Amino acid sequence: MIVLSRKTIKGASSSFWMQSLGALVLFCVFHSISGYSERERAHDLMSRYPLIDGHNDLALQLRILHDNRLSQIDLHNVSKVATDIYRLQAGHVQAQMFAVYVMCGAQQKDAVRLTLEQIDVVRRMCTEYQDFELVTSAQELKNAEMRRKIACLISVEGGHSIDSSIPTLRMLYQLGVRSMALTHTCNTPWAESSSKLYNVFQRQNNSLTEFGKAVVDEMNRLGMIVDLSHTSWDTALAVLKHSKASVIFSHSSSYSICNHSRNVPDWLLHELKKNNGLIMVNLHSKFISCKDEANISRVADHFDHIKKVVGAESIGVGGDFEGAVSFPKGLEDVSKYPALIQELLQRKWTEDELANVLRRNFQRVFEDVEKVRDQLSSKRPSEVQIPLEEVQNPCRLVLRPPGSTGLRSDQNTSSGAEHGSPGLLILVPVLLLASLFVTE
Ligand SMILES: *[C@@H]1O[C@H](CO)[C@@H](O)[C@H](O)[C@H]1NC(C)=O
Ligand SMILES: *[C@@H]1O[C@H](CO)[C@@H](O)[C@H](O)[C@H]1NC(C)=O
Ligand SMILES: *[C@@H]1O[C@H](CO)[C@@H](O)[C@H](O)[C@H]1NC(C)=O
Ligand SMILES: *[C@@H]1O[C@H](CO)[C@@H](O)[C@H](O)[C@H]1NC(C)=O
Ligand SMILES: [Zn+2]
């Protein structure tokens, strides 16, 4: 109703109709109806092209608030969070990339275990509730829409989750992970973060090392979407030059509108366009207005600007609900997305452009990533290992037969175990975990 009256006032001030009370009444009635129909139009458009959202941290909140004990809550209606099944349905969110995030403090410690536990909670949530469906391919994503399910995609948020191990990356793919952000707020030994929060693996240059390139190569080969949100601009550029497949920024906004280092500058948007990739606009107030408060109009400014620079075919939505503290007035939870679409309709975005933004762009990128995977199908799994001196991790054990000491004698043994990366150390629990899923 607030929207209706604001619209009425805005229209009234620019109108020459108001010469008699009768005309004014007619005017108000007309504009109330057109205001109503604009809201309806947004809902109608979204029911035909329901949203695929690039980023949501519900899994993190499930850990923080409920210690991942799904039995204690009903995901249809969850308090203290902005995401639950009823609100996803009300907001026409048909697909959600759920982030699997573990804090940077776990790098060099138990990041891999924590990542597996977060994958477990997303998989449980998306298989134990009929309203959800776990999807791992572009075709399954389409099928889920026809079946009127909320599709869950799993994305890893931060390269520290693979502990510099390509076999671990492959095992995450086996568990259903279809996207990975190369960093979170910490550098990894092989890629650089946009944040200076953590003082680890600092570098002057080489923002994507040889091993980092091997990680991107393997993601291309597997068909896992590379996510550049949280990386430094240098790393993003290096990846854009190296990746064979389209990439995404799953939750980043425009640096020209709000100069936060998590946002993307215009020159980088141009590189993204050459890659046919996607920037999925983050709604967190801090990235929208560079302040703790923001409004829908300011969010729409990001969309307008990015469209002006690289076109609507490069844009998506990555709300970042549950991963950030403050959201714009009117966009407080996942049920509010139609208000944003209504604002963009009012700004003369076409239905075709919005259908692209809502889902077709993401669908295209996912299909492109799968196409590249298919083109690379004759390529063997990567056996590239990171040089130990680049990892600098005292917790990292090299698997050796008992009694042997020193690298030289290890290399002469025939067991083969010494050639394994630490990926082997987690292989057993991963396989156990995988077998549990099969029986579910
Ligand atoms: C969600 O639960 C709260 C109480 O926790 C209740 O007041 C509210 O009506 C519920 N909402 C829906 C849509 O069921
Ligand atoms: C990168 O930095 C290292 C020292 O950190 C330096 O030795 C090397 O020359 C630099 N390379 C380039 C291309 O600047
Ligand atoms: C961002 O812009 C504000 C003013 O709009 C300015 O004060 C600030 O220095 C800028 N920050 C950076 C990192 O450029
Ligand atoms: C929205 O916020 C911006 C600042 O980010 C402000 O300039 C503008 O007036 C606000 N618009 C409305 C409709 O409140
Ligand atoms: Zn994030």
Short mmCIF file of C-alpha atoms and ligand atoms in Angstrom, two decimals:
data_model
loop_
_atom_site.label_atom_id
_atom_site.label_comp_id
_atom_site.label_asym_id
_atom_site.label_seq_id
_atom_site.Cartn_x
_atom_site.Cartn_y
_atom_site.Cartn_z
CA MET A 1 0.00 0.00 0.00
CA ILE A 2 2.87 2.38 0.68
CA VAL A 3 4.03 1.73 -2.85
CA LEU A 4 0.62 2.62 -4.24
CA SER A 5 0.37 5.94 -2.42
CA ARG A 6 3.93 6.93 -3.27
CA LYS A 7 3.25 6.20 -6.90
CA THR A 8 0.09 8.30 -6.71
CA ILE A 9 1.92 11.28 -5.27
CA LYS A 10 4.79 10.99 -7.75
CA GLY A 11 2.36 10.89 -10.65
CA ALA A 12 0.28 13.72 -9.21
CA SER A 13 3.14 16.19 -8.97
CA SER A 14 3.93 15.86 -12.65
CA SER A 15 0.35 15.96 -13.79
CA PHE A 16 -1.66 18.72 -15.41
CA TRP A 17 -4.95 16.96 -14.78
CA MET A 18 -5.69 18.32 -11.38
CA GLN A 19 -8.07 21.09 -12.31
CA SER A 20 -11.13 19.75 -10.61
CA LEU A 21 -11.79 17.46 -7.74
CA GLY A 22 -13.50 15.05 -10.10
CA ALA A 23 -10.44 14.79 -12.29
CA LEU A 24 -8.27 14.25 -9.24
CA VAL A 25 -10.45 11.40 -8.03
CA LEU A 26 -10.39 9.82 -11.47
CA PHE A 27 -6.63 10.28 -11.58
CA CYS A 28 -6.11 8.62 -8.21
CA VAL A 29 -8.32 5.69 -9.10
CA PHE A 30 -6.55 5.24 -12.42
CA HIS A 31 -3.10 5.39 -10.88
CA SER A 32 -4.02 3.16 -7.98
CA ILE A 33 -5.10 0.59 -10.51
CA SER A 34 -1.95 1.01 -12.60
CA GLY A 35 0.19 0.89 -9.43
CA TYR A 36 -1.57 -2.29 -8.43
CA SER A 37 -1.08 -3.76 -11.86
CA GLU A 38 2.63 -2.95 -11.80
CA ARG A 39 2.99 -4.97 -8.62
CA GLU A 40 0.93 -7.70 -10.24
CA ARG A 41 3.08 -7.48 -13.33
CA ALA A 42 6.21 -8.13 -11.26
CA HIS A 43 4.58 -11.18 -9.64
CA ASP A 44 3.28 -12.40 -12.97
CA LEU A 45 6.69 -12.03 -14.62
CA MET A 46 8.38 -13.82 -11.73
CA SER A 47 5.92 -16.69 -11.83
CA ARG A 48 6.80 -17.17 -15.49
CA TYR A 49 10.54 -16.60 -14.93
CA PRO A 50 11.18 -17.49 -11.28
CA LEU A 51 14.47 -16.36 -9.81
CA ILE A 52 17.71 -18.31 -9.74
CA ASP A 53 19.61 -16.61 -6.91
CA GLY A 54 23.40 -16.84 -6.80
CA HIS A 55 24.16 -16.69 -3.09
CA ASN A 56 22.55 -17.52 0.24
CA ASP A 57 24.24 -18.40 3.54
CA LEU A 58 21.39 -20.24 5.24
CA ALA A 59 23.72 -23.18 5.88
CA LEU A 60 25.99 -20.92 7.92
CA GLN A 61 23.04 -19.79 10.05
CA LEU A 62 21.93 -23.39 10.52
CA ARG A 63 25.34 -24.03 12.05
CA ILE A 64 25.45 -20.86 14.13
CA LEU A 65 21.88 -20.96 15.42
CA HIS A 66 21.11 -24.68 15.45
CA ASP A 67 24.44 -26.51 15.35
CA ASN A 68 23.20 -28.09 12.09
CA ARG A 69 20.49 -30.02 13.98
CA LEU A 70 17.81 -29.97 11.33
CA SER A 71 15.54 -32.13 13.50
CA GLN A 72 15.01 -29.14 15.80
CA ILE A 73 13.50 -26.83 13.20
CA ASP A 74 10.93 -26.71 10.44
CA LEU A 75 12.53 -25.17 7.38
CA HIS A 76 9.14 -23.96 6.14
CA ASN A 77 9.14 -21.26 8.76
CA VAL A 78 12.39 -20.40 10.52
CA SER A 79 12.71 -17.49 12.91
CA LYS A 80 15.79 -15.22 13.19
CA VAL A 81 16.69 -15.76 9.53
CA ALA A 82 15.54 -14.20 6.25
CA THR A 83 15.25 -17.47 4.33
CA ASP A 84 12.77 -20.31 4.69
CA ILE A 85 10.60 -22.33 2.34
CA TYR A 86 7.45 -20.21 2.73
CA ARG A 87 9.35 -17.01 2.03
CA LEU A 88 11.33 -18.48 -0.88
CA GLN A 89 7.99 -19.48 -2.43
CA ALA A 90 6.43 -16.07 -1.75
CA GLY A 91 9.45 -14.41 -3.39
CA HIS A 92 9.31 -16.64 -6.49
CA VAL A 93 12.77 -18.02 -5.77
CA GLN A 94 12.89 -21.23 -7.78
CA ALA A 95 16.57 -21.97 -7.47
CA GLN A 96 19.08 -21.07 -4.84
CA MET A 97 22.81 -21.53 -4.79
CA PHE A 98 23.43 -22.38 -1.16
CA ALA A 99 26.88 -21.38 -0.03
CA VAL A 100 29.01 -23.84 1.83
CA TYR A 101 31.19 -21.50 3.80
CA VAL A 102 33.78 -22.12 6.46
CA MET A 103 35.59 -19.33 8.20
CA CYS A 104 39.06 -18.37 7.06
CA GLY A 105 40.40 -19.24 10.51
CA ALA A 106 39.94 -22.88 9.49
CA GLN A 107 42.46 -22.54 6.67
CA GLN A 108 45.49 -24.68 7.54
CA LYS A 109 43.31 -26.42 10.13
CA ASP A 110 40.06 -28.34 9.63
CA ALA A 111 38.56 -26.42 6.72
CA VAL A 112 37.96 -29.62 4.76
CA ARG A 113 36.03 -31.31 7.60
CA LEU A 114 33.93 -28.20 8.18
CA THR A 115 33.24 -27.94 4.45
CA LEU A 116 32.06 -31.56 4.36
CA GLU A 117 29.76 -30.89 7.32
CA GLN A 118 28.26 -27.85 5.58
CA ILE A 119 27.76 -29.84 2.38
CA ASP A 120 26.07 -32.47 4.51
CA VAL A 121 23.61 -29.99 6.01
CA VAL A 122 22.69 -28.54 2.59
CA ARG A 123 22.26 -32.02 1.16
CA ARG A 124 20.09 -33.05 4.11
CA MET A 125 17.97 -29.94 3.84
CA CYS A 126 17.50 -30.37 0.10
CA THR A 127 16.68 -34.07 0.22
CA GLU A 128 14.60 -34.27 3.42
CA TYR A 129 12.12 -31.59 2.34
CA GLN A 130 9.79 -32.30 -0.57
CA ASP A 131 9.75 -28.61 -1.55
CA PHE A 132 13.48 -28.71 -2.34
CA GLU A 133 15.36 -30.66 -4.96
CA LEU A 134 19.13 -30.96 -5.10
CA VAL A 135 20.28 -30.32 -8.66
CA THR A 136 23.70 -30.83 -10.21
CA SER A 137 23.19 -30.01 -13.90
CA ALA A 138 21.62 -27.36 -16.10
CA GLN A 139 19.04 -29.91 -17.26
CA GLU A 140 18.09 -30.84 -13.69
CA LEU A 141 17.72 -27.15 -12.95
CA LYS A 142 15.16 -26.88 -15.76
CA ASN A 143 13.40 -30.07 -14.67
CA ALA A 144 13.08 -28.80 -11.10
CA GLU A 145 11.24 -25.75 -12.40
CA MET A 146 8.77 -27.90 -14.31
CA ARG A 147 8.29 -29.99 -11.18
CA ARG A 148 7.66 -26.81 -9.16
CA LYS A 149 10.49 -27.54 -6.77
CA ILE A 150 13.00 -25.13 -5.30
CA ALA A 151 16.26 -26.25 -6.85
CA CYS A 152 19.29 -26.30 -4.56
CA LEU A 153 22.74 -25.80 -6.00
CA ILE A 154 25.78 -26.18 -3.78
CA SER A 155 28.61 -23.66 -4.02
CA VAL A 156 31.78 -23.59 -1.96
CA GLU A 157 32.63 -20.11 -0.73
CA GLY A 158 36.40 -19.89 -0.51
CA GLY A 159 39.28 -21.84 -2.02
CA HIS A 160 40.66 -22.57 1.45
CA SER A 161 37.97 -25.29 1.54
CA ILE A 162 40.07 -27.54 -0.75
CA ASP A 163 43.29 -27.14 1.27
CA SER A 164 45.30 -26.65 -1.93
CA SER A 165 44.38 -30.12 -3.17
CA ILE A 166 42.94 -30.86 -6.60
CA PRO A 167 41.80 -34.37 -5.57
CA THR A 168 39.80 -32.71 -2.79
CA LEU A 169 38.24 -30.39 -5.38
CA ARG A 170 37.21 -33.44 -7.40
CA MET A 171 35.66 -35.10 -4.36
CA LEU A 172 33.64 -31.95 -3.64
CA TYR A 173 32.35 -32.16 -7.19
CA GLN A 174 31.33 -35.78 -6.51
CA LEU A 175 29.30 -34.57 -3.52
CA GLY A 176 27.34 -32.19 -5.76
CA VAL A 177 29.32 -28.95 -5.59
CA ARG A 178 28.89 -27.06 -8.85
CA SER A 179 30.55 -23.73 -8.08
CA MET A 180 33.46 -22.48 -6.00
CA ALA A 181 34.57 -18.99 -5.06
CA LEU A 182 38.35 -18.99 -5.32
CA THR A 183 38.78 -17.02 -2.10
CA HIS A 184 36.79 -15.67 0.82
CA THR A 185 38.30 -12.90 2.96
CA CYS A 186 41.70 -14.64 3.12
CA ASN A 187 44.26 -15.26 0.42
CA THR A 188 44.91 -18.89 -0.35
CA PRO A 189 48.42 -20.07 -1.26
CA TRP A 190 47.29 -19.78 -4.89
CA ALA A 191 44.80 -16.87 -5.20
CA GLU A 192 44.32 -13.43 -3.73
CA SER A 193 41.37 -12.02 -1.79
CA SER A 194 39.83 -8.56 -2.14
CA SER A 195 40.06 -8.30 1.64
CA LYS A 196 43.09 -7.51 3.78
CA LEU A 197 41.36 -8.86 6.88
CA TYR A 198 43.69 -11.85 7.16
CA ASN A 199 47.40 -11.46 7.02
CA VAL A 200 48.07 -14.76 5.26
CA PHE A 201 49.89 -15.62 2.03
CA GLN A 202 50.57 -11.98 1.26
CA ARG A 203 51.87 -11.24 -2.19
CA GLN A 204 53.05 -8.36 -4.29
CA ASN A 205 52.28 -10.01 -7.59
CA ASN A 206 51.23 -13.38 -8.99
CA SER A 207 47.61 -13.11 -7.90
CA LEU A 208 46.88 -16.48 -9.54
CA THR A 209 49.80 -18.89 -9.20
CA GLU A 210 50.57 -21.84 -11.48
CA PHE A 211 48.69 -24.03 -9.03
CA GLY A 212 45.80 -21.53 -9.09
CA LYS A 213 45.66 -21.89 -12.86
CA ALA A 214 45.61 -25.67 -12.45
CA VAL A 215 42.62 -25.31 -10.10
CA VAL A 216 40.78 -23.22 -12.71
CA ASP A 217 41.71 -25.76 -15.41
CA GLU A 218 40.33 -28.60 -13.30
CA MET A 219 37.12 -26.67 -12.56
CA ASN A 220 36.73 -26.16 -16.33
CA ARG A 221 37.33 -29.86 -16.91
CA LEU A 222 34.87 -30.94 -14.22
CA GLY A 223 32.17 -28.44 -15.14
CA MET A 224 32.30 -26.45 -11.92
CA ILE A 225 31.46 -22.73 -12.17
CA VAL A 226 34.32 -20.42 -11.15
CA ASP A 227 33.03 -17.71 -8.79
CA LEU A 228 35.07 -14.49 -8.57
CA SER A 229 33.17 -12.77 -5.76
CA HIS A 230 35.65 -12.09 -2.90
CA THR A 231 38.78 -12.37 -5.06
CA SER A 232 41.01 -9.38 -5.72
CA TRP A 233 40.55 -7.63 -9.04
CA ASP A 234 43.97 -8.86 -10.16
CA THR A 235 42.97 -12.44 -9.46
CA ALA A 236 39.63 -11.92 -11.20
CA LEU A 237 41.40 -10.56 -14.27
CA ALA A 238 43.91 -13.43 -14.31
CA VAL A 239 41.06 -15.95 -14.11
CA LEU A 240 39.07 -14.18 -16.83
CA LYS A 241 42.11 -14.42 -19.09
CA HIS A 242 42.72 -18.08 -18.21
CA SER A 243 39.30 -19.74 -17.88
CA LYS A 244 37.92 -21.59 -20.89
CA ALA A 245 34.38 -21.32 -19.53
CA SER A 246 32.17 -18.41 -18.51
CA VAL A 247 32.48 -17.39 -14.86
CA ILE A 248 30.30 -15.59 -12.35
CA PHE A 249 30.53 -13.08 -9.58
CA SER A 250 27.86 -14.80 -7.45
CA HIS A 251 27.29 -11.87 -5.07
CA SER A 252 28.97 -8.58 -5.98
CA SER A 253 27.68 -5.16 -7.03
CA SER A 254 28.92 -2.11 -8.94
CA TYR A 255 32.03 -0.29 -7.76
CA SER A 256 31.01 2.82 -9.70
CA ILE A 257 27.87 3.12 -7.56
CA CYS A 258 29.47 2.09 -4.24
CA ASN A 259 33.25 1.97 -4.11
CA HIS A 260 33.59 -1.04 -1.82
CA SER A 261 36.45 -3.43 -2.65
CA ARG A 262 33.94 -6.32 -2.86
CA ASN A 263 32.29 -4.62 -5.82
CA VAL A 264 33.30 -4.79 -9.48
CA PRO A 265 34.73 -1.80 -11.37
CA ASP A 266 33.61 -1.01 -14.91
CA TRP A 267 36.91 -2.08 -16.53
CA LEU A 268 36.50 -5.51 -14.98
CA LEU A 269 32.86 -5.68 -16.13
CA HIS A 270 34.12 -5.24 -19.70
CA GLU A 271 36.47 -8.22 -19.21
CA LEU A 272 33.56 -10.20 -17.78
CA LYS A 273 31.49 -9.43 -20.83
CA LYS A 274 34.22 -10.79 -23.13
CA ASN A 275 34.00 -13.99 -21.10
CA ASN A 276 30.19 -14.09 -21.49
CA GLY A 277 30.03 -14.24 -17.70
CA LEU A 278 27.63 -12.93 -15.12
CA ILE A 279 27.60 -10.50 -12.22
CA MET A 280 24.87 -11.42 -9.74
CA VAL A 281 24.09 -8.25 -7.82
CA ASN A 282 24.54 -8.41 -4.03
CA LEU A 283 21.80 -6.72 -1.97
CA HIS A 284 23.78 -6.17 1.25
CA SER A 285 23.32 -2.48 2.22
CA LYS A 286 27.04 -2.01 2.74
CA PHE A 287 27.74 -2.94 -0.89
CA ILE A 288 24.71 -1.04 -2.21
CA SER A 289 25.07 2.38 -0.58
CA CYS A 290 28.44 1.98 1.18
CA LYS A 291 26.42 2.62 4.35
CA ASP A 292 24.53 0.48 6.84
CA GLU A 293 21.22 1.59 5.32
CA ALA A 294 19.99 1.47 1.76
CA ASN A 295 16.80 1.44 -0.29
CA ILE A 296 15.43 -0.31 -3.35
CA SER A 297 16.06 2.71 -5.52
CA ARG A 298 19.77 2.51 -4.76
CA VAL A 299 19.78 -1.21 -5.57
CA ALA A 300 18.15 -0.42 -8.91
CA ASP A 301 20.92 2.13 -9.57
CA HIS A 302 23.40 -0.77 -9.55
CA PHE A 303 21.28 -2.68 -12.07
CA ASP A 304 20.89 0.40 -14.29
CA HIS A 305 24.59 1.15 -14.20
CA ILE A 306 25.75 -2.38 -14.98
CA LYS A 307 23.19 -2.60 -17.78
CA LYS A 308 24.53 0.63 -19.24
CA VAL A 309 28.11 -0.68 -19.11
CA VAL A 310 27.73 -4.31 -20.23
CA GLY A 311 24.04 -5.01 -20.92
CA ALA A 312 21.29 -6.91 -19.12
CA GLU A 313 22.59 -10.21 -20.47
CA SER A 314 25.54 -9.96 -18.04
CA ILE A 315 23.42 -9.50 -14.91
CA GLY A 316 21.88 -11.78 -12.31
CA VAL A 317 20.86 -11.59 -8.65
CA GLY A 318 22.87 -12.93 -5.71
CA GLY A 319 21.07 -11.64 -2.64
CA ASP A 320 23.59 -12.70 0.04
CA PHE A 321 20.82 -13.23 2.59
CA GLU A 322 22.09 -14.75 5.85
CA GLY A 323 25.63 -13.81 4.92
CA ALA A 324 25.32 -10.12 5.73
CA VAL A 325 23.72 -8.07 8.47
CA SER A 326 21.78 -5.26 6.82
CA PHE A 327 19.55 -5.22 3.79
CA PRO A 328 17.75 -2.35 2.08
CA LYS A 329 14.37 -1.19 3.31
CA GLY A 330 11.78 -3.24 1.45
CA LEU A 331 14.24 -6.07 0.65
CA GLU A 332 14.63 -7.53 4.13
CA ASP A 333 14.13 -11.17 3.27
CA VAL A 334 13.81 -13.57 0.34
CA SER A 335 10.06 -12.97 -0.02
CA LYS A 336 10.74 -9.37 -1.12
CA TYR A 337 12.39 -9.94 -4.51
CA PRO A 338 9.22 -8.92 -6.43
CA ALA A 339 9.60 -5.38 -5.05
CA LEU A 340 12.96 -5.14 -6.81
CA ILE A 341 11.53 -6.42 -10.09
CA GLN A 342 8.68 -3.93 -9.75
CA GLU A 343 11.19 -1.10 -9.38
CA LEU A 344 13.07 -2.26 -12.49
CA LEU A 345 9.81 -2.49 -14.45
CA GLN A 346 9.09 1.07 -13.39
CA ARG A 347 12.52 2.01 -14.71
CA LYS A 348 11.50 0.65 -18.12
CA TRP A 349 13.40 -2.58 -18.05
CA THR A 350 11.76 -4.88 -20.59
CA GLU A 351 10.28 -8.24 -19.64
CA ASP A 352 12.86 -9.88 -21.88
CA GLU A 353 15.75 -8.19 -20.05
CA LEU A 354 14.27 -9.14 -16.69
CA ALA A 355 13.66 -12.74 -17.74
CA ASN A 356 17.37 -12.88 -18.57
CA VAL A 357 18.35 -11.34 -15.24
CA LEU A 358 16.00 -13.58 -13.26
CA ARG A 359 17.13 -16.91 -14.71
CA ARG A 360 18.07 -17.20 -18.37
CA ASN A 361 21.53 -15.66 -17.96
CA PHE A 362 22.46 -18.10 -15.22
CA GLN A 363 21.03 -21.00 -17.17
CA ARG A 364 23.18 -19.91 -20.16
CA VAL A 365 26.37 -19.71 -18.08
CA PHE A 366 25.74 -23.11 -16.49
CA GLU A 367 25.16 -24.62 -19.94
CA ASP A 368 28.34 -22.99 -21.24
CA VAL A 369 30.32 -24.44 -18.34
CA GLU A 370 28.91 -27.89 -19.14
CA LYS A 371 29.71 -27.45 -22.83
CA VAL A 372 33.35 -26.68 -22.01
CA ARG A 373 33.39 -29.75 -19.71
CA ASP A 374 32.16 -31.86 -22.63
CA GLN A 375 34.77 -30.39 -24.96
CA LEU A 376 37.44 -31.33 -22.41
CA SER A 377 36.12 -34.84 -21.89
CA SER A 378 39.27 -36.46 -23.24
CA LYS A 379 41.44 -34.58 -20.77
CA ARG A 380 42.67 -36.67 -17.84
CA PRO A 381 42.16 -35.62 -14.22
CA SER A 382 44.84 -33.19 -13.13
CA GLU A 383 47.72 -34.58 -11.09
CA VAL A 384 49.21 -31.17 -10.40
CA GLN A 385 50.30 -30.78 -6.78
CA ILE A 386 51.09 -27.56 -5.04
CA PRO A 387 54.78 -27.28 -4.04
CA LEU A 388 54.91 -27.87 -0.28
CA GLU A 389 56.87 -24.67 0.27
CA GLU A 390 53.95 -22.70 -1.14
CA VAL A 391 51.52 -24.21 1.36
CA GLN A 392 53.55 -23.53 4.53
CA ASN A 393 51.17 -25.66 6.54
CA PRO A 394 52.55 -27.44 9.63
CA CYS A 395 49.36 -29.53 9.83
CA ARG A 396 49.92 -30.96 6.39
CA LEU A 397 51.15 -34.53 6.58
CA VAL A 398 52.67 -36.39 3.71
CA LEU A 399 51.35 -39.93 3.75
CA ARG A 400 54.30 -42.25 4.26
CA PRO A 401 54.81 -45.86 5.19
CA PRO A 402 55.80 -46.25 8.86
CA GLY A 403 59.51 -46.11 9.63
CA SER A 404 60.56 -44.26 6.54
CA THR A 405 62.08 -40.84 6.98
CA GLY A 406 63.06 -38.15 4.56
CA LEU A 407 61.62 -37.35 1.20
CA ARG A 408 64.32 -39.14 -0.82
CA SER A 409 63.71 -42.59 0.65
CA ASP A 410 59.94 -42.04 0.41
CA GLN A 411 60.25 -41.43 -3.25
CA ASN A 412 61.93 -44.81 -3.65
CA THR A 413 59.22 -46.85 -1.98
CA SER A 414 56.78 -48.74 -4.11
CA SER A 415 53.59 -48.36 -2.06
CA GLY A 416 52.53 -45.33 -4.04
CA ALA A 417 51.09 -43.72 -0.93
CA GLU A 418 53.75 -41.04 -0.90
CA HIS A 419 52.52 -39.81 -4.23
CA GLY A 420 49.09 -39.16 -2.76
CA SER A 421 48.18 -35.66 -1.88
CA PRO A 422 46.35 -35.02 1.39
CA GLY A 423 43.23 -35.61 -0.68
CA LEU A 424 43.86 -39.29 0.06
CA LEU A 425 43.67 -38.63 3.77
CA ILE A 426 40.07 -37.53 3.42
CA LEU A 427 39.10 -40.03 0.77
CA VAL A 428 37.79 -42.60 3.26
CA PRO A 429 35.47 -40.24 5.14
CA VAL A 430 34.31 -38.76 1.86
CA LEU A 431 33.43 -42.16 0.46
CA LEU A 432 31.63 -43.08 3.70
CA LEU A 433 29.70 -39.84 3.48
CA ALA A 434 28.87 -40.47 -0.15
CA SER A 435 27.56 -43.95 0.61
CA LEU A 436 25.26 -42.46 3.27
CA PHE A 437 23.73 -40.21 0.65
CA VAL A 438 23.07 -43.13 -1.65
CA THR A 439 20.98 -44.83 1.03
CA GLU A 440 18.97 -41.71 1.79
C1 LIG B 1 5.73 -18.96 11.41
O1 LIG B 1 5.86 -19.24 12.81
C2 LIG B 1 5.44 -18.17 13.63
C3 LIG B 1 5.69 -18.56 15.08
O2 LIG B 1 6.99 -19.05 15.22
C4 LIG B 1 3.97 -17.88 13.40
O3 LIG B 1 3.59 -16.76 14.18
C5 LIG B 1 3.73 -17.58 11.92
O4 LIG B 1 2.37 -17.42 11.68
C6 LIG B 1 4.28 -18.72 11.07
N1 LIG B 1 4.16 -18.35 9.65
C7 LIG B 1 3.66 -19.16 8.76
C8 LIG B 1 3.59 -18.65 7.37
O5 LIG B 1 3.24 -20.28 9.03
C1 LIG B 2 57.08 -10.81 -7.91
O1 LIG B 2 57.49 -10.63 -6.58
C2 LIG B 2 58.68 -11.31 -6.24
C3 LIG B 2 58.95 -11.05 -4.77
O2 LIG B 2 57.78 -11.16 -4.03
C4 LIG B 2 59.83 -10.82 -7.10
O3 LIG B 2 60.99 -11.57 -6.84
C5 LIG B 2 59.46 -10.96 -8.58
O4 LIG B 2 60.47 -10.39 -9.38
C6 LIG B 2 58.15 -10.27 -8.87
N1 LIG B 2 57.78 -10.53 -10.25
C7 LIG B 2 57.31 -9.57 -11.03
C8 LIG B 2 56.94 -10.00 -12.42
O5 LIG B 2 57.11 -8.43 -10.66
C1 LIG B 3 34.96 6.08 -1.95
O1 LIG B 3 34.23 7.25 -2.21
C2 LIG B 3 34.19 8.16 -1.12
C3 LIG B 3 33.32 9.33 -1.52
O2 LIG B 3 32.28 8.94 -2.34
C4 LIG B 3 35.59 8.61 -0.76
O3 LIG B 3 35.55 9.44 0.38
C5 LIG B 3 36.46 7.41 -0.50
O4 LIG B 3 37.80 7.79 -0.31
C6 LIG B 3 36.39 6.41 -1.66
N1 LIG B 3 37.13 5.21 -1.31
C7 LIG B 3 37.95 4.64 -2.17
C8 LIG B 3 38.57 3.37 -1.71
O5 LIG B 3 38.18 5.08 -3.27
C1 LIG B 4 17.61 6.05 -1.45
O1 LIG B 4 18.91 6.19 -0.92
C2 LIG B 4 19.70 7.18 -1.55
C3 LIG B 4 21.08 7.15 -0.90
O2 LIG B 4 21.65 5.88 -1.05
C4 LIG B 4 19.06 8.55 -1.42
O3 LIG B 4 19.82 9.51 -2.10
C5 LIG B 4 17.66 8.50 -2.00
O4 LIG B 4 17.01 9.71 -1.76
C6 LIG B 4 16.86 7.37 -1.38
N1 LIG B 4 15.59 7.24 -2.08
C7 LIG B 4 14.41 7.09 -1.50
C8 LIG B 4 13.22 6.97 -2.39
O5 LIG B 4 14.31 7.05 -0.28
ZN ZN B 5 30.34 -13.73 0.62
#
